[in-house]
Amino acid sequence: AQSVTQLDSHVSVSEGTPVLLRCNYSSSYSPSLFWYVQHPNKGLQLLLKYTSAATLVKGINGFEAEFKKSETSFHLTKPSAHMSDAAEYFCVVSDRDYGGATNKLIFGTGTLLAVQP
Amino acid sequence: GAGVSQSPSNKVTEKGKDVELRCDPISGHTALYWYRQSLGQGLEFLIYFQGNSAPDKSGLPSDRFSAERTGGSVSTLTIQRTQQEDSAVYLCASSLGTGGGGYTFGSGTRLTVV
């Protein structure tokens, strides 16, 4: 069964320093992987997605993630944190079935990112 | 519409009452999901509709929960005899068939059972 593990429930960084949010996945077939962000009292917003094209995926707001099959990882990074990046981040996996259609999304438990001035 | 619309945005109900939560997906999106986000917890999958296929109900926590999708568009999540542990934000998302382009989430319905 597919699953996703976010290794850190809380991450705190200083403004201007790099961000690393870790995610490992387990999937039977070729997965689609996503990162979503949820700001306080706001809806979920798609940051970026991997769907078997380039392994380094660039998303919005300067975030990117690299799909590493050998490590079953899809870590989210950003070179320089901004105060507005403070939010909760969810790593999500979605398997494809034999027919190629994507099945349900499986969410990680989330990582709360705090950005200190 | 331009996005996924959920109503109501907030619902307070008394324990034991039934509630209905509505989701209007993006026009043309064939896949529709319901998730539940409880305080301090991640998103819990509830049910998944894909086109005319039988829905995947494997995430529904009890037989008090049901959902339907009429005409392949609007979906209603019904919770019967609500309990305090049902208090959560209920999120709906939709996508094109395979979802490769990502899923668009609504703003959710915050349900409080008192």
Short mmCIF file of C-alpha atoms in Angstrom, two decimals:
data_model
loop_
_atom_site.label_atom_id
_atom_site.label_comp_id
_atom_site.label_asym_id
_atom_site.label_seq_id
_atom_site.Cartn_x
_atom_site.Cartn_y
_atom_site.Cartn_z
CA ALA A 1 0.00 0.00 0.00
CA GLN A 2 1.18 3.48 -0.73
CA SER A 3 2.16 5.76 2.12
CA VAL A 4 4.10 8.90 2.81
CA THR A 5 6.17 9.86 5.84
CA GLN A 6 7.08 13.40 6.73
CA LEU A 7 10.06 13.09 9.00
CA ASP A 8 9.68 16.36 10.89
CA SER A 9 6.46 17.63 12.45
CA HIS A 10 8.00 21.07 13.11
CA VAL A 11 10.84 22.92 11.40
CA SER A 12 12.08 26.34 12.43
CA VAL A 13 14.44 28.43 10.30
CA SER A 14 15.64 32.01 10.27
CA GLU A 15 14.56 34.34 7.50
CA GLY A 16 17.01 34.17 4.61
CA THR A 17 18.30 30.69 5.45
CA PRO A 18 17.60 27.51 3.46
CA VAL A 19 14.51 25.39 4.02
CA LEU A 20 14.48 21.57 3.91
CA LEU A 21 11.27 19.65 4.56
CA ARG A 22 11.75 15.91 4.33
CA CYS A 23 9.40 13.37 2.81
CA ASN A 24 9.77 9.65 2.13
CA TYR A 25 7.21 7.64 0.24
CA SER A 26 6.24 4.05 -0.32
CA SER A 27 4.53 3.11 -3.54
CA SER A 28 3.91 -0.06 -5.49
CA TYR A 29 4.02 1.48 -8.92
CA SER A 30 5.09 4.73 -10.49
CA PRO A 31 3.86 7.37 -8.10
CA SER A 32 2.73 10.92 -8.57
CA LEU A 33 4.02 13.10 -5.77
CA PHE A 34 2.87 16.50 -4.66
CA TRP A 35 3.62 19.15 -2.07
CA TYR A 36 0.75 21.25 -0.80
CA VAL A 37 0.91 24.27 1.50
CA GLN A 38 -1.74 25.42 3.93
CA HIS A 39 -1.49 28.89 5.43
CA PRO A 40 -3.41 29.62 8.64
CA ASN A 41 -7.15 29.70 8.01
CA LYS A 42 -6.59 29.23 4.29
CA GLY A 43 -7.22 26.37 1.88
CA LEU A 44 -4.66 23.92 0.55
CA GLN A 45 -2.58 25.22 -2.32
CA LEU A 46 -0.54 23.09 -4.72
CA LEU A 47 3.16 24.00 -4.56
CA LEU A 48 4.52 21.54 -7.08
CA LYS A 49 4.02 18.07 -8.54
CA TYR A 50 6.07 15.19 -9.89
CA THR A 51 4.49 12.92 -12.50
CA SER A 52 7.43 10.95 -13.98
CA ALA A 53 8.91 13.75 -16.05
CA ALA A 54 11.98 15.66 -14.82
CA THR A 55 13.13 14.50 -11.38
CA LEU A 56 13.85 18.06 -10.21
CA VAL A 57 10.55 19.86 -10.00
CA LYS A 58 10.22 23.60 -9.60
CA GLY A 59 7.15 25.03 -7.97
CA ILE A 60 5.72 28.35 -6.94
CA ASN A 61 7.33 30.84 -4.53
CA GLY A 62 10.85 29.53 -5.16
CA PHE A 63 10.26 26.02 -3.84
CA GLU A 64 11.56 22.92 -5.54
CA ALA A 65 11.68 19.20 -4.85
CA GLU A 66 13.77 16.35 -6.18
CA PHE A 67 12.39 12.88 -6.80
CA LYS A 68 14.99 10.28 -5.80
CA LYS A 69 13.75 6.79 -6.57
CA SER A 70 16.77 5.07 -5.00
CA GLU A 71 16.06 6.83 -1.70
CA THR A 72 12.24 6.89 -2.09
CA SER A 73 12.41 10.55 -1.15
CA PHE A 74 10.79 13.77 -2.36
CA HIS A 75 12.25 16.46 -0.11
CA LEU A 76 11.07 20.06 -0.46
CA THR A 77 13.68 22.82 -0.49
CA LYS A 78 13.98 26.57 -0.83
CA PRO A 79 17.29 28.47 -0.89
CA SER A 80 16.13 31.39 1.25
CA ALA A 81 13.15 31.43 3.60
CA HIS A 82 10.75 34.34 3.73
CA MET A 83 8.44 35.23 6.57
CA SER A 84 5.47 34.53 4.32
CA ASP A 85 6.59 30.89 3.97
CA ALA A 86 5.43 30.15 7.52
CA ALA A 87 2.69 27.56 7.03
CA GLU A 88 1.97 23.86 7.17
CA TYR A 89 3.33 21.73 4.33
CA PHE A 90 1.94 18.39 3.23
CA CYS A 91 3.69 15.75 1.14
CA VAL A 92 1.22 13.70 -0.87
CA VAL A 93 1.50 10.51 -2.90
CA SER A 94 -0.92 9.18 -5.43
CA ASP A 95 -0.47 5.83 -7.11
CA ARG A 96 -1.48 4.96 -10.60
CA ASP A 97 -3.37 1.75 -11.11
CA TYR A 98 -2.87 -0.62 -14.01
CA GLY A 99 -5.07 1.50 -16.21
CA GLY A 100 -3.02 4.61 -15.61
CA ALA A 101 -5.71 6.48 -13.74
CA THR A 102 -4.62 8.12 -10.54
CA ASN A 103 -6.10 6.81 -7.34
CA LYS A 104 -6.76 8.57 -4.08
CA LEU A 105 -4.30 10.98 -2.53
CA ILE A 106 -2.47 9.88 0.57
CA PHE A 107 -1.34 12.78 2.76
CA GLY A 108 1.57 12.93 5.13
CA THR A 109 0.92 14.23 8.62
CA GLY A 110 2.31 17.65 7.74
CA THR A 111 5.31 19.75 8.69
CA LEU A 112 4.75 23.08 10.38
CA LEU A 113 7.34 25.57 9.16
CA ALA A 114 8.15 28.52 11.40
CA VAL A 115 10.29 31.38 10.06
CA GLN A 116 12.06 33.51 12.63
CA PRO A 117 12.99 37.14 11.86
CA GLY B 1 -16.99 28.02 -11.44
CA ALA B 2 -13.36 29.00 -11.19
CA GLY B 3 -12.63 26.91 -8.11
CA VAL B 4 -14.03 24.23 -5.83
CA SER B 5 -16.86 25.67 -3.80
CA GLN B 6 -17.93 24.24 -0.45
CA SER B 7 -20.91 25.19 1.65
CA PRO B 8 -21.51 26.06 4.34
CA SER B 9 -18.12 27.44 5.34
CA ASN B 10 -18.98 26.96 9.01
CA LYS B 11 -21.56 24.72 10.65
CA VAL B 12 -22.35 24.37 14.34
CA THR B 13 -24.71 21.55 15.20
CA GLU B 14 -25.97 19.78 18.26
CA LYS B 15 -24.83 16.28 19.04
CA GLY B 16 -27.20 13.75 17.52
CA LYS B 17 -28.37 15.93 14.64
CA ASP B 18 -27.74 15.14 10.97
CA VAL B 19 -25.70 17.50 8.76
CA GLU B 20 -25.16 17.81 5.02
CA LEU B 21 -22.03 19.32 3.53
CA ARG B 22 -21.96 20.35 -0.10
CA CYS B 23 -19.17 20.45 -2.67
CA ASP B 24 -19.31 22.00 -6.14
CA PRO B 25 -16.24 20.83 -8.07
CA ILE B 26 -14.60 22.57 -10.97
CA SER B 27 -16.66 22.10 -14.11
CA GLY B 28 -15.38 19.15 -16.13
CA HIS B 29 -13.43 17.57 -13.30
CA THR B 30 -14.35 13.91 -13.13
CA ALA B 31 -12.58 13.04 -9.87
CA LEU B 32 -13.86 14.28 -6.51
CA TYR B 33 -12.48 13.62 -3.04
CA TRP B 34 -13.63 14.24 0.49
CA TYR B 35 -11.08 14.58 3.26
CA ARG B 36 -11.31 15.38 6.95
CA GLN B 37 -8.77 17.49 8.83
CA SER B 38 -9.03 17.27 12.60
CA LEU B 39 -7.24 19.64 14.96
CA GLY B 40 -3.59 18.69 15.22
CA GLN B 41 -3.92 15.85 12.73
CA GLY B 42 -3.23 15.36 9.07
CA LEU B 43 -5.74 14.94 6.32
CA GLU B 44 -7.81 11.79 6.53
CA PHE B 45 -9.19 10.36 3.29
CA LEU B 46 -12.94 9.74 3.40
CA ILE B 47 -14.31 8.94 -0.07
CA TYR B 48 -13.33 9.22 -3.73
CA PHE B 49 -15.54 9.50 -6.82
CA GLN B 50 -14.11 8.95 -10.31
CA GLY B 51 -16.47 9.38 -13.26
CA ASN B 52 -19.13 6.71 -13.36
CA SER B 53 -17.12 4.16 -11.40
CA ALA B 54 -18.25 2.90 -8.02
CA PRO B 55 -16.89 5.25 -5.36
CA ASP B 56 -14.03 4.25 -3.09
CA LYS B 57 -15.64 4.48 0.35
CA SER B 58 -12.80 2.84 2.22
CA GLY B 59 -12.06 5.94 4.30
CA LEU B 60 -15.51 6.52 5.76
CA PRO B 61 -15.07 6.13 9.54
CA SER B 62 -18.50 4.68 10.30
CA ASP B 63 -21.89 3.93 8.75
CA ARG B 64 -23.06 7.33 9.99
CA PHE B 65 -21.10 8.82 7.11
CA SER B 66 -22.30 8.68 3.51
CA ALA B 67 -21.73 10.64 0.34
CA GLU B 68 -23.24 10.87 -3.07
CA ARG B 69 -22.41 12.63 -6.27
CA THR B 70 -25.30 13.55 -8.50
CA GLY B 71 -24.88 13.85 -12.25
CA GLY B 72 -21.14 13.55 -11.95
CA SER B 73 -20.90 17.04 -10.50
CA VAL B 74 -22.13 18.23 -7.10
CA SER B 75 -21.40 16.02 -4.10
CA THR B 76 -23.03 15.90 -0.70
CA LEU B 77 -21.41 14.42 2.40
CA THR B 78 -23.96 13.45 5.04
CA ILE B 79 -23.18 12.75 8.67
CA GLN B 80 -26.01 11.23 10.66
CA ARG B 81 -26.37 11.43 14.44
CA THR B 82 -23.31 13.65 14.76
CA GLN B 83 -20.85 13.08 17.59
CA GLN B 84 -18.35 15.49 19.10
CA GLU B 85 -15.48 13.58 17.52
CA ASP B 86 -16.92 14.47 14.12
CA SER B 87 -15.83 18.07 14.70
CA ALA B 88 -13.26 18.86 12.00
CA VAL B 89 -12.72 20.71 8.76
CA TYR B 90 -14.16 18.75 5.86
CA LEU B 91 -12.32 19.40 2.60
CA CYS B 92 -13.39 18.62 -0.91
CA ALA B 93 -11.04 18.43 -3.89
CA SER B 94 -11.52 17.79 -7.58
CA SER B 95 -9.29 16.98 -10.52
CA LEU B 96 -9.33 16.00 -14.16
CA GLY B 97 -9.50 12.24 -14.68
CA THR B 98 -5.98 11.15 -13.90
CA GLY B 99 -5.11 13.95 -11.55
CA GLY B 100 -1.69 14.39 -13.07
CA GLY B 101 -2.18 18.12 -13.06
CA GLY B 102 -2.86 18.21 -9.38
CA TYR B 103 -5.96 18.56 -7.32
CA THR B 104 -7.81 21.73 -6.47
CA PHE B 105 -9.11 21.97 -2.93
CA GLY B 106 -12.05 23.94 -1.64
CA SER B 107 -11.77 26.12 1.45
CA GLY B 108 -13.55 23.52 3.53
CA THR B 109 -16.48 23.35 5.90
CA ARG B 110 -15.61 23.75 9.57
CA LEU B 111 -18.00 21.50 11.49
CA THR B 112 -18.40 21.94 15.22
CA VAL B 113 -20.56 19.49 17.14
CA VAL B 114 -21.63 20.81 20.55
#
